[in-house]
Coordinates of C-alpha atoms in Angstrom, one line a residue:
M1 CA 97.0 188.6 75.9
T2 CA 97.1 187.1 79.9
L3 CA 100.3 186.8 81.2
T4 CA 100.4 184.1 82.9
P5 CA 103.0 183.2 86.0
A6 CA 105.2 180.7 83.8
I7 CA 105.1 183.6 81.1
K8 CA 106.3 185.9 83.4
G9 CA 108.9 183.6 84.5
I10 CA 109.9 183.2 81.2
I11 CA 110.2 187.0 80.9
T12 CA 112.4 187.3 84.0
A13 CA 114.6 184.6 82.7
A14 CA 114.9 186.5 78.9
L15 CA 116.2 189.9 81.3
M16 CA 118.2 187.8 83.5
I17 CA 120.2 186.3 80.5
A18 CA 120.6 189.8 78.9
I19 CA 122.4 191.0 82.1
V20 CA 124.8 188.0 82.0
F21 CA 125.3 188.5 78.1
I22 CA 125.6 192.3 79.3
T23 CA 128.2 191.6 81.9
F24 CA 130.3 188.9 80.1
Y25 CA 130.9 191.1 76.9
A26 CA 131.4 194.5 78.5
N27 CA 134.4 192.4 79.8
M28 CA 133.3 193.1 83.7
P29 CA 135.1 191.0 86.0
A30 CA 133.3 188.0 87.7
D31 CA 133.0 189.9 91.2
S32 CA 131.3 192.6 89.7
P33 CA 128.4 194.1 91.7
F34 CA 126.6 194.5 88.5
Q35 CA 126.5 190.6 88.5
Y36 CA 123.5 191.0 92.1
L37 CA 121.5 192.9 89.2
V38 CA 120.5 189.3 88.1
Y39 CA 119.3 188.1 91.5
A40 CA 117.3 191.4 92.3
L41 CA 115.7 191.0 89.3
Y42 CA 114.9 187.5 89.6
A43 CA 113.1 188.5 93.2
V44 CA 111.3 191.4 91.4
G45 CA 109.8 188.8 88.8
I46 CA 108.6 186.7 91.4
V47 CA 107.2 189.4 93.4
W48 CA 105.7 191.0 89.7
T49 CA 103.8 187.4 90.0
I50 CA 102.6 187.2 93.6
V51 CA 101.2 191.0 93.3
A52 CA 99.7 190.7 90.1
Y53 CA 98.1 187.7 91.3
R54 CA 96.9 189.9 94.5
Q55 CA 95.1 192.3 92.3
S56 CA 93.3 189.5 90.4
A57 CA 89.6 188.5 90.8
N58 CA 91.4 185.0 91.5
F59 CA 93.3 186.1 94.3
T60 CA 92.0 183.6 97.6
G61 CA 93.9 185.1 100.0
K62 CA 95.6 181.9 101.2
F63 CA 98.9 181.1 101.6
G64 CA 99.3 177.8 99.4
D65 CA 97.0 179.1 96.6
T66 CA 99.9 182.8 96.6
F67 CA 102.7 180.7 96.7
S68 CA 101.8 178.4 93.9
Q69 CA 101.8 181.5 91.7
G70 CA 105.3 182.3 92.8
F71 CA 106.5 178.6 92.2
R72 CA 105.4 178.8 88.8
C73 CA 107.6 181.7 88.0
F74 CA 110.7 181.2 89.6
I75 CA 110.3 177.3 88.6
V76 CA 110.1 178.1 84.6
V77 CA 113.4 180.7 85.7
T78 CA 115.5 178.2 87.5
L79 CA 114.8 175.4 84.3
L80 CA 115.9 178.5 81.9
M81 CA 118.8 179.6 83.9
V82 CA 120.0 176.1 84.3
V83 CA 119.9 175.2 80.7
F84 CA 121.4 178.5 80.2
T85 CA 124.3 177.6 82.6
F86 CA 124.7 174.4 80.6
I87 CA 124.5 175.6 77.4
F88 CA 126.8 178.8 78.0
N89 CA 129.7 177.0 79.8
K90 CA 129.8 174.2 77.0
M91 CA 130.5 177.1 74.5
H92 CA 133.3 178.6 76.8
P93 CA 135.3 176.0 77.7
E94 CA 138.1 178.3 79.0
F95 CA 135.9 178.9 82.1
G96 CA 136.2 174.9 82.6
A97 CA 140.1 175.3 81.9
E98 CA 140.8 178.5 83.6
S99 CA 139.3 176.7 87.1
A100 CA 141.3 173.7 86.5
R101 CA 144.5 175.6 86.2
S102 CA 143.6 177.8 89.5
Y103 CA 142.7 174.1 91.5
K104 CA 145.9 172.7 90.1
E105 CA 147.8 175.2 91.8
Q106 CA 146.0 175.1 95.2
L107 CA 146.7 171.2 95.1
T108 CA 150.4 172.3 93.9
K109 CA 150.7 174.6 96.9
D110 CA 149.3 171.5 99.2
K111 CA 152.4 169.7 98.5
S112 CA 150.7 166.0 100.7
Q113 CA 149.6 164.9 96.8
L114 CA 151.7 163.1 94.4
P115 CA 152.1 164.5 91.0
A116 CA 150.1 161.7 89.4
D117 CA 147.2 162.4 91.7
I118 CA 147.2 166.3 91.4
E119 CA 147.0 165.9 87.7
A120 CA 143.9 163.0 88.2
N121 CA 142.6 165.2 90.6
V122 CA 142.6 168.2 88.0
A123 CA 141.3 166.0 85.2
R124 CA 138.2 164.9 87.3
Y125 CA 137.7 168.2 88.3
K126 CA 137.7 169.6 84.5
K127 CA 135.4 167.4 83.8
G128 CA 132.7 167.9 86.3
Y129 CA 133.1 171.4 86.1
T130 CA 130.1 172.3 84.0
M131 CA 128.1 169.6 85.6
A132 CA 128.9 171.1 88.7
L133 CA 128.3 174.3 87.8
V134 CA 124.4 173.3 86.5
Y135 CA 123.7 171.7 90.1
G136 CA 125.0 174.7 92.4
S137 CA 122.4 176.7 89.6
I138 CA 119.6 174.5 90.4
F139 CA 120.5 174.3 93.9
G140 CA 120.9 178.2 93.9
Y141 CA 118.1 179.2 91.8
L142 CA 115.7 176.5 93.9
I143 CA 116.3 178.0 97.1
I144 CA 116.2 181.8 96.0
G145 CA 112.9 181.4 94.4
A146 CA 111.3 179.2 97.5
G147 CA 113.0 182.0 99.8
V148 CA 111.5 184.5 98.0
T149 CA 108.4 183.5 97.1
A150 CA 107.5 182.3 100.8
A151 CA 108.8 185.5 102.6
V152 CA 106.3 187.3 99.7
S153 CA 103.6 185.2 100.1
A154 CA 103.6 185.5 103.4
L155 CA 103.7 189.4 103.9
I156 CA 100.8 189.6 100.9
T157 CA 98.5 187.2 102.5
R158 CA 99.0 188.7 106.0
R159 CA 98.2 192.5 104.9
K160 CA 94.3 192.9 104.2

């Protein structure tokens, strides 16, 4: 069986999701350094895809072709992680509620808004919480994926 870049993306995303579950169910703090393992694994999946392409008979030595292989991997990872982010946060509404509580505390300390305005802002914040996470996830994974893919592709195509 040939592992295409898309299949490597699926494998990478599955491992990333597994790490998220491990950190969540092990009750690790949200700012645990272990969470960076997800991003490291993401980069490793992209590097794996590009290096495998470099070693294949299809390798052309062109940056665009090499980037395309990494793109096919990271776009699949991005898609799966965005879907996971949406589902996971919909299954855990307490995340949005806790974040809304913290937001309300910040607004209350400000003293420049009326209580009715604070409540309206908090309700709007809570309603848009999951979508904000999804948008951030899309943007973050695309930027990281494109950056890693471009850097590794440039290194691979420069080496003879």
